Short mmCIF file of N, CA and C in Angstrom, two decimals:
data_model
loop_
_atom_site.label_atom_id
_atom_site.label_comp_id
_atom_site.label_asym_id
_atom_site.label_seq_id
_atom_site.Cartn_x
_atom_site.Cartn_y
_atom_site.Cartn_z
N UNK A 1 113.24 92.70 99.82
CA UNK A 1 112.44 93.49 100.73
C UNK A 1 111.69 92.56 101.67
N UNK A 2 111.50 93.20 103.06
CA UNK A 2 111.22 91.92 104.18
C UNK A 2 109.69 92.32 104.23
N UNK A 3 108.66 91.27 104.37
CA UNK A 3 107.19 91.86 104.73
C UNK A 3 107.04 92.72 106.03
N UNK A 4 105.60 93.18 105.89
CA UNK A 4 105.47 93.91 106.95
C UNK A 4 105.76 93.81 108.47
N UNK A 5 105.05 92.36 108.64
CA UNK A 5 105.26 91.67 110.02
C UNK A 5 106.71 90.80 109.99
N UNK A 6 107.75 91.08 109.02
CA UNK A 6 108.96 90.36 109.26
C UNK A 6 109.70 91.01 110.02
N UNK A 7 110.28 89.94 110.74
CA UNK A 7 111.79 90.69 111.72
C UNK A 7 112.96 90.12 111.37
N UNK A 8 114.41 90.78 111.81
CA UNK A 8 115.24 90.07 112.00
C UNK A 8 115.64 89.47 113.27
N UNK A 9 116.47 88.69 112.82
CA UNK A 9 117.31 87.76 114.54
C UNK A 9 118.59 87.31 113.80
N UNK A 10 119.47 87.92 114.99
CA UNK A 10 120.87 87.82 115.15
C UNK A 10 121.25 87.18 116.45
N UNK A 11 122.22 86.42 116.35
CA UNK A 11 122.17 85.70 117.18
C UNK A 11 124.09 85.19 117.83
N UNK A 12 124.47 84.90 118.29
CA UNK A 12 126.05 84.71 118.81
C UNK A 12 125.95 83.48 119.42
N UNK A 13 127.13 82.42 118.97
CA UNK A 13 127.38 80.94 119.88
C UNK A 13 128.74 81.22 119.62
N UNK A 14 129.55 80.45 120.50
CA UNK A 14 131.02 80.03 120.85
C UNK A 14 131.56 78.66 120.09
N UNK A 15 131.77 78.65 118.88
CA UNK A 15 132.47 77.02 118.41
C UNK A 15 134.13 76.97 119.37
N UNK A 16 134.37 75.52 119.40
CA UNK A 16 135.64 75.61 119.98
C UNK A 16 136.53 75.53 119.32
N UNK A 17 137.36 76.53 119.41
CA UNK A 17 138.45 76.63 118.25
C UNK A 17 139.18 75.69 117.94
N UNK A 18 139.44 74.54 118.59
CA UNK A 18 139.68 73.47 117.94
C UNK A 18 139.19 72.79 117.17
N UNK A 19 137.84 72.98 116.89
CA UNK A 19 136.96 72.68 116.11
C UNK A 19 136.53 73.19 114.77
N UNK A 20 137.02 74.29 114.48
CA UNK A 20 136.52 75.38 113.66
C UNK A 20 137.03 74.85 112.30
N UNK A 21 138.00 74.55 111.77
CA UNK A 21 137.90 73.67 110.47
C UNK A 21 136.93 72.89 109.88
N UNK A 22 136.56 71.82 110.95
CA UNK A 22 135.86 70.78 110.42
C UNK A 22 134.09 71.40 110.61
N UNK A 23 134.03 72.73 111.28
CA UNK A 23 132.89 73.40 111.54
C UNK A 23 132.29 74.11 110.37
N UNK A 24 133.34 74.46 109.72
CA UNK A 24 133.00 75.26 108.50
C UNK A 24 133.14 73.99 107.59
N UNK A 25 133.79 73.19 107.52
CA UNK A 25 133.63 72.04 106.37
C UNK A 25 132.39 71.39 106.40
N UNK A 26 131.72 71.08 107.89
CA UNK A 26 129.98 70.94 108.07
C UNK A 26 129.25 71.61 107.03
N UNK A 27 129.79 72.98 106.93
CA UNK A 27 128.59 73.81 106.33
C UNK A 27 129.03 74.16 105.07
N UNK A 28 129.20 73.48 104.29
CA UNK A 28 130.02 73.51 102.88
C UNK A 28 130.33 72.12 101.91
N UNK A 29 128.63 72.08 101.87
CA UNK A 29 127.23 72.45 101.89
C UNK A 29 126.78 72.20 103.22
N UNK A 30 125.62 72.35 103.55
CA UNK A 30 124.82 72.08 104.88
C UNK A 30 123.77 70.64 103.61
N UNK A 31 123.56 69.91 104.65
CA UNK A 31 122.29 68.47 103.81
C UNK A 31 121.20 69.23 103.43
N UNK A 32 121.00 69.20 101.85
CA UNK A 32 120.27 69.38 101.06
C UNK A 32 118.71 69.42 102.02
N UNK A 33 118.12 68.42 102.74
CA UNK A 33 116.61 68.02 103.66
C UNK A 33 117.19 69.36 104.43
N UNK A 34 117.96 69.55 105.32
CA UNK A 34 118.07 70.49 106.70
C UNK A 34 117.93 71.94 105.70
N UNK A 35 118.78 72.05 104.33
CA UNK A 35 118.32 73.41 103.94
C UNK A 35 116.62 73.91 103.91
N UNK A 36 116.08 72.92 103.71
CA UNK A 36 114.72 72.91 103.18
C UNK A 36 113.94 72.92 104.18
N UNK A 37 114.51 72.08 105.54
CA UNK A 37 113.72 71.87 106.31
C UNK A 37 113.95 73.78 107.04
N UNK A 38 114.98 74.49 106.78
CA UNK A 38 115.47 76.21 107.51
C UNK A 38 114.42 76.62 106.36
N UNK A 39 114.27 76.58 105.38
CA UNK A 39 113.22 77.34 104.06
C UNK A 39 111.57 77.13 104.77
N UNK A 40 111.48 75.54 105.00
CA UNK A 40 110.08 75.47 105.29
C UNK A 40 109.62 76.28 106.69
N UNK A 41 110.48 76.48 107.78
CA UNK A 41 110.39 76.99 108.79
C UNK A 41 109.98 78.28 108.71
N UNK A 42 110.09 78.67 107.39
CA UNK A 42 109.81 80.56 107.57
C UNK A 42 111.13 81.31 107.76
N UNK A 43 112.68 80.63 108.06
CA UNK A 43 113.92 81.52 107.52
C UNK A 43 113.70 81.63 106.47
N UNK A 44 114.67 82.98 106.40
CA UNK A 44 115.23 83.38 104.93
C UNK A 44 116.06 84.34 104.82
N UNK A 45 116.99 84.51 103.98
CA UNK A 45 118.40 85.74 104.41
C UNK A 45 118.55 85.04 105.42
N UNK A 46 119.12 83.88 105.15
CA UNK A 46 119.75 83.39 106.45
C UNK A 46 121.09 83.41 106.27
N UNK A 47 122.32 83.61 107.23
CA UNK A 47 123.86 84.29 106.98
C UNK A 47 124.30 83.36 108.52
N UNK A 48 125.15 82.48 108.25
CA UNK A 48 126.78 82.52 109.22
C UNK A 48 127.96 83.09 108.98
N UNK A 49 128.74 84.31 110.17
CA UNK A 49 129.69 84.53 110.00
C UNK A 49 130.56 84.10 111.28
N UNK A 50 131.89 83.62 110.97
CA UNK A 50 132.17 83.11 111.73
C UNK A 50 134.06 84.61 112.12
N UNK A 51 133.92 84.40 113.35
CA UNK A 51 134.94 85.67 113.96
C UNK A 51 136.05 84.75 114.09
N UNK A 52 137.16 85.67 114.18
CA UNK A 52 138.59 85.04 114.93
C UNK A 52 138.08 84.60 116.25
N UNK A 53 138.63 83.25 116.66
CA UNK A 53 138.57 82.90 117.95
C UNK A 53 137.17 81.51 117.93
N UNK A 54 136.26 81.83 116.78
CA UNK A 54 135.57 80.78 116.95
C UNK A 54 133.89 81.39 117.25
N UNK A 55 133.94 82.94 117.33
CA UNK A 55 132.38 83.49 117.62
C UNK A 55 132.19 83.58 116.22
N UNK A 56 130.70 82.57 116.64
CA UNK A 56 129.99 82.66 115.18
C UNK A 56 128.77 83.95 115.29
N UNK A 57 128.22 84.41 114.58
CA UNK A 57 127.20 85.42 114.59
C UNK A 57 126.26 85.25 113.13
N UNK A 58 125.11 84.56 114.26
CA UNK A 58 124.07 84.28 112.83
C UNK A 58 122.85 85.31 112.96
N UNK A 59 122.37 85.32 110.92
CA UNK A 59 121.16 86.14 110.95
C UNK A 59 120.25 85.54 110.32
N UNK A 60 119.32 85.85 110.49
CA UNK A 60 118.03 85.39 109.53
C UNK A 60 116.87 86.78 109.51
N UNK A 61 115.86 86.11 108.69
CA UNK A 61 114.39 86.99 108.79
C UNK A 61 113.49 86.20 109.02
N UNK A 62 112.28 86.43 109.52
CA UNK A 62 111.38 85.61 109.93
C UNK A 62 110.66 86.46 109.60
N UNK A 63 109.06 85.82 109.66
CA UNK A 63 107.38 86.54 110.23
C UNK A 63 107.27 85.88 111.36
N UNK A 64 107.09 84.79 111.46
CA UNK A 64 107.12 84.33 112.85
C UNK A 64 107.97 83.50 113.42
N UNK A 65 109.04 84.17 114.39
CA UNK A 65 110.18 83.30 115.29
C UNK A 65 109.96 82.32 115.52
N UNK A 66 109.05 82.08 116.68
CA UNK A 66 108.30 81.25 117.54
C UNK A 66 107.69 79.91 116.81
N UNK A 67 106.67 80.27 115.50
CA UNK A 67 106.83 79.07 114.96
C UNK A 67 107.60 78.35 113.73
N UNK A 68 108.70 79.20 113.69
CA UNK A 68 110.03 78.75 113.15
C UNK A 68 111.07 77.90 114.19
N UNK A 69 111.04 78.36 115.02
CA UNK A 69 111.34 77.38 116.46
C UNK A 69 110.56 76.40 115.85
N UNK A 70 109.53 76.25 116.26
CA UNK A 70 109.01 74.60 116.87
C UNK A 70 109.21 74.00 115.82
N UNK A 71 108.58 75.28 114.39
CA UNK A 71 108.65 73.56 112.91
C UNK A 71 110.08 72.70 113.45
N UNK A 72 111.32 73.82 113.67
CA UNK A 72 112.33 73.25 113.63
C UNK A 72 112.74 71.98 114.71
N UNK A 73 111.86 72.54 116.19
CA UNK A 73 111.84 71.94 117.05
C UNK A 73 111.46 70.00 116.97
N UNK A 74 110.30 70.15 115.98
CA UNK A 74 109.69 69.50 115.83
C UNK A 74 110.39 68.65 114.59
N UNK A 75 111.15 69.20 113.50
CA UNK A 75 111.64 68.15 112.40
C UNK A 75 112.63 67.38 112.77
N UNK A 76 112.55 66.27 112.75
CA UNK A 76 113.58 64.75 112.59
C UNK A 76 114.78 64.97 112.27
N UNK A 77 114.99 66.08 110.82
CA UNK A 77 116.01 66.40 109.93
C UNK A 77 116.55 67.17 111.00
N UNK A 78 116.28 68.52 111.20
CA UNK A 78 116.85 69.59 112.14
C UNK A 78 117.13 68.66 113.37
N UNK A 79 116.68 67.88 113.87
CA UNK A 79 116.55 67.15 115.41
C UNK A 79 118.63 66.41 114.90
N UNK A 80 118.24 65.74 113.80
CA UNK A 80 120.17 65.04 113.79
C UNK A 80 120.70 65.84 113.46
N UNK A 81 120.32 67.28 112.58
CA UNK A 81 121.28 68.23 112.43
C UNK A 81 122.09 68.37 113.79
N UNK A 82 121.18 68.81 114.19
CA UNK A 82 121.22 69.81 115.44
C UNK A 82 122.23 68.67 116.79
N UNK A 83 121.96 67.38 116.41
CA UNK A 83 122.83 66.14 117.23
C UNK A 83 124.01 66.28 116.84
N UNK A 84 124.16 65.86 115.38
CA UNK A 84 125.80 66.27 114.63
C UNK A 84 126.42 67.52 115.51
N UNK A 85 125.80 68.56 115.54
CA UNK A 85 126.47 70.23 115.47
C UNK A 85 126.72 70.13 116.69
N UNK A 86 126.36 69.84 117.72
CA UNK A 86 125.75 69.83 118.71
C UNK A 86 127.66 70.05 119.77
N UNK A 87 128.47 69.36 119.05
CA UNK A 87 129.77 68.80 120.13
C UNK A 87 130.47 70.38 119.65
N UNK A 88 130.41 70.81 118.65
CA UNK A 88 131.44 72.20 118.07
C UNK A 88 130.91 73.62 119.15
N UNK A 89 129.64 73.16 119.55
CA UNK A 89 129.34 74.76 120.90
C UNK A 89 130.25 74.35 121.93
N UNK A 90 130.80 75.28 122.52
CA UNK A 90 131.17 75.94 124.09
C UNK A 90 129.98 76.55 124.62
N UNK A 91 129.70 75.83 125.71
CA UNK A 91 128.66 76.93 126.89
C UNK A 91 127.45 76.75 126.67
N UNK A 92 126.99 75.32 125.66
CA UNK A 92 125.94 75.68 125.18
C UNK A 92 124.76 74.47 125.53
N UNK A 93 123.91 74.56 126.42
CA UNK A 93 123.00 73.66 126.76
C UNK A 93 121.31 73.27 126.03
N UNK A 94 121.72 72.21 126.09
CA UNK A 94 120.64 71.68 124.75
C UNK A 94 120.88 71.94 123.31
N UNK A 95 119.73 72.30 122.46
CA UNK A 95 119.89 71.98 121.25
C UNK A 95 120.15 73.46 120.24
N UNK A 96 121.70 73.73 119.33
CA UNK A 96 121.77 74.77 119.19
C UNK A 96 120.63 75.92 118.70
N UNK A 97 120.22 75.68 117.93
CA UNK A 97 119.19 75.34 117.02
C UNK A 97 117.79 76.50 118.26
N UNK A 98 117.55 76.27 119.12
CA UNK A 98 116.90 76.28 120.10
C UNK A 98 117.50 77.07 121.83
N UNK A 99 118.80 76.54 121.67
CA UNK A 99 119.48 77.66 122.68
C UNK A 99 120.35 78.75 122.11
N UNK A 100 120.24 79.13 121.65
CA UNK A 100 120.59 80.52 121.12
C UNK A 100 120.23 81.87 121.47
N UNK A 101 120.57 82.61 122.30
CA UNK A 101 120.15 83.41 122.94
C UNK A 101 120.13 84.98 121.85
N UNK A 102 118.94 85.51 121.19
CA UNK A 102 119.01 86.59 120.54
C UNK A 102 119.89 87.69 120.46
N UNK A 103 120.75 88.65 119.98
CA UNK A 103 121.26 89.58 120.71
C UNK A 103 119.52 90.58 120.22
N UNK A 104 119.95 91.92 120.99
CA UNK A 104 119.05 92.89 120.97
C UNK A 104 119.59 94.01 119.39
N UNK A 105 118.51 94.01 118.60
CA UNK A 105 119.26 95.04 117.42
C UNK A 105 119.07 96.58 118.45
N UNK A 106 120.22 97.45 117.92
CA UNK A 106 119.99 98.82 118.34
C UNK A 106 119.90 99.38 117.34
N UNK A 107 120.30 99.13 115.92
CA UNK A 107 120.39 100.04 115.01
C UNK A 107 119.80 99.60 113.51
N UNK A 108 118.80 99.83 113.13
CA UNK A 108 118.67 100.02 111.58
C UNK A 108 118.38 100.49 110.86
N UNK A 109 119.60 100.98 109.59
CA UNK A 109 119.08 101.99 108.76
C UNK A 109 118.21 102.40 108.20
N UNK A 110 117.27 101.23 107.15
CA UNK A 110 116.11 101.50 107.02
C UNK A 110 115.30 102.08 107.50
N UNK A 111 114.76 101.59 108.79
CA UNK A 111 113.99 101.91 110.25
C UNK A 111 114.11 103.39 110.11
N UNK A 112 115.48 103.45 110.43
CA UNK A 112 115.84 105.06 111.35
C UNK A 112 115.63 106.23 110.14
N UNK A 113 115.42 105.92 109.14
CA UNK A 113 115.83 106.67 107.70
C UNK A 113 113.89 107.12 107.75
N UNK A 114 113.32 105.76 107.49
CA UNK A 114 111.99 106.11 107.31
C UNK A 114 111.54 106.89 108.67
N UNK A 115 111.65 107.03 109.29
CA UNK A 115 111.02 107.60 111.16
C UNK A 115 111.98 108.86 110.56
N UNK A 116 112.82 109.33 110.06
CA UNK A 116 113.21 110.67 110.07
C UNK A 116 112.39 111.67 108.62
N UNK A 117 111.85 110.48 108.24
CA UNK A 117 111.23 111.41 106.78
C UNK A 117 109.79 111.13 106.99
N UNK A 118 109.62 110.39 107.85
CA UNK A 118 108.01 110.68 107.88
C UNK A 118 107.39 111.71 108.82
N UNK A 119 106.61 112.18 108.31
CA UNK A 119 105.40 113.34 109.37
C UNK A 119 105.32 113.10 110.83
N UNK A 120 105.70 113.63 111.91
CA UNK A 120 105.22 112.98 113.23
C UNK A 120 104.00 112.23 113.21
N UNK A 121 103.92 111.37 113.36
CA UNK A 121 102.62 110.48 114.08
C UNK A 121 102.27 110.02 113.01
N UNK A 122 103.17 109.79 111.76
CA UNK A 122 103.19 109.09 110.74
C UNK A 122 104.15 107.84 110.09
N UNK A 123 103.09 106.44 110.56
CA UNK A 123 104.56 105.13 110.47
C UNK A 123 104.46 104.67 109.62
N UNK A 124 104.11 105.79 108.02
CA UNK A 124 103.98 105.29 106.65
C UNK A 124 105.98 104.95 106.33
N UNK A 125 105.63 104.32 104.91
CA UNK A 125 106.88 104.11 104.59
C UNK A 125 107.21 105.28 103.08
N UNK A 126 108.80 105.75 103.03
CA UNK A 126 108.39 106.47 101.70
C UNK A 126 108.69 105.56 100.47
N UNK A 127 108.50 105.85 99.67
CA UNK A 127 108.29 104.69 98.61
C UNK A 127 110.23 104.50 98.38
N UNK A 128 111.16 105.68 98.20
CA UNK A 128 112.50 105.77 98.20
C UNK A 128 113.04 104.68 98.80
N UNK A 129 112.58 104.35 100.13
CA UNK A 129 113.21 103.81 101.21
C UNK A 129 112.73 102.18 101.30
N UNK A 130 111.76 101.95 100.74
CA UNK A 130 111.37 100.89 100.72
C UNK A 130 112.51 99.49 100.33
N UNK A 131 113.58 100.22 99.35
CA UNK A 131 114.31 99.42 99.64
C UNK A 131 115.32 98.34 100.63
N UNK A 132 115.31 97.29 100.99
CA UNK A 132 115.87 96.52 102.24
C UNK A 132 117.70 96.07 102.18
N UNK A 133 118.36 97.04 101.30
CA UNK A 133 119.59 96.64 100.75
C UNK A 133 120.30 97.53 101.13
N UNK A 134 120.15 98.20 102.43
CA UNK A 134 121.12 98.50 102.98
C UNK A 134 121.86 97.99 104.44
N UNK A 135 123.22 98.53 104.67
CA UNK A 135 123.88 98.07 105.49
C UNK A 135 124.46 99.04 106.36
N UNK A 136 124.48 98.10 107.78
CA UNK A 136 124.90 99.35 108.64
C UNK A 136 126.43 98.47 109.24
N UNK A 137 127.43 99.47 109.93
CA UNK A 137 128.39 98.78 111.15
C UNK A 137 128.35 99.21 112.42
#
């Protein structure tokens, strides 16, 4: 279950498909410091999936984006991650890590489930729904 002030972020980059073997062999494991250094940042439920063709589509949860950016901005570890990874983007200027352009969510179940069972002008939660384990397509 995500806290109150948590959000998600989903996100889309281009690996080059010539690349995509040794892209997923990167992350299998990812360096023990860079996991820790994504934990200390405030990710969590963090997910890569990677599409035919080489579109990756990442998620995480946060409380705060912004200073999950900078810790990251700011760590040494993430800084050579992010150098290593850096040649497998298409289209992608500066540091992945940091240029990643959000997509916009339109849909979530949770969300839409609780807003249909609560009272107008009521943004309680019902206790049923409180669960965060569902999935939408």
């Amino acid at each position: 279950m995500m806290s109150a002030a948590a959000h998600r972020v989903c996100f889309s980059l281009q690996i080059n498909p010539d690349l995509l073997d040794e892209y997923v062999a990167r992350h299998t494991p990812v360096w023990p410091d860079m996991l820790a250094e994504i934990a200390a940042s405030g990710r969590r439920n963090y997910s890569l999936f990677l599409a035919d063709g080489g579109r990756l589509i990442g998620y995480y949860e946060v409380d705060d984006d912004a200073a999950a950016q900078a810790y990251l901005a700011a760590s040494p570890v993430a800084a050579r991650w992010e150098a290593e990874m850096a040649r497998f983007f298409v289209g992608l200027a500066g540091r992945p890590d940091q240029a990643a352009t959000p997509l916009t969510e339109i849909f979530h179940l949770h969300d839409q489930l609780v807003a249909a069972t609560s009272p107008p002008g009521d943004a309680g939660t019902s206790p049923a729904l409180d669960d965060e384990s569902d999935d939408a397509s």
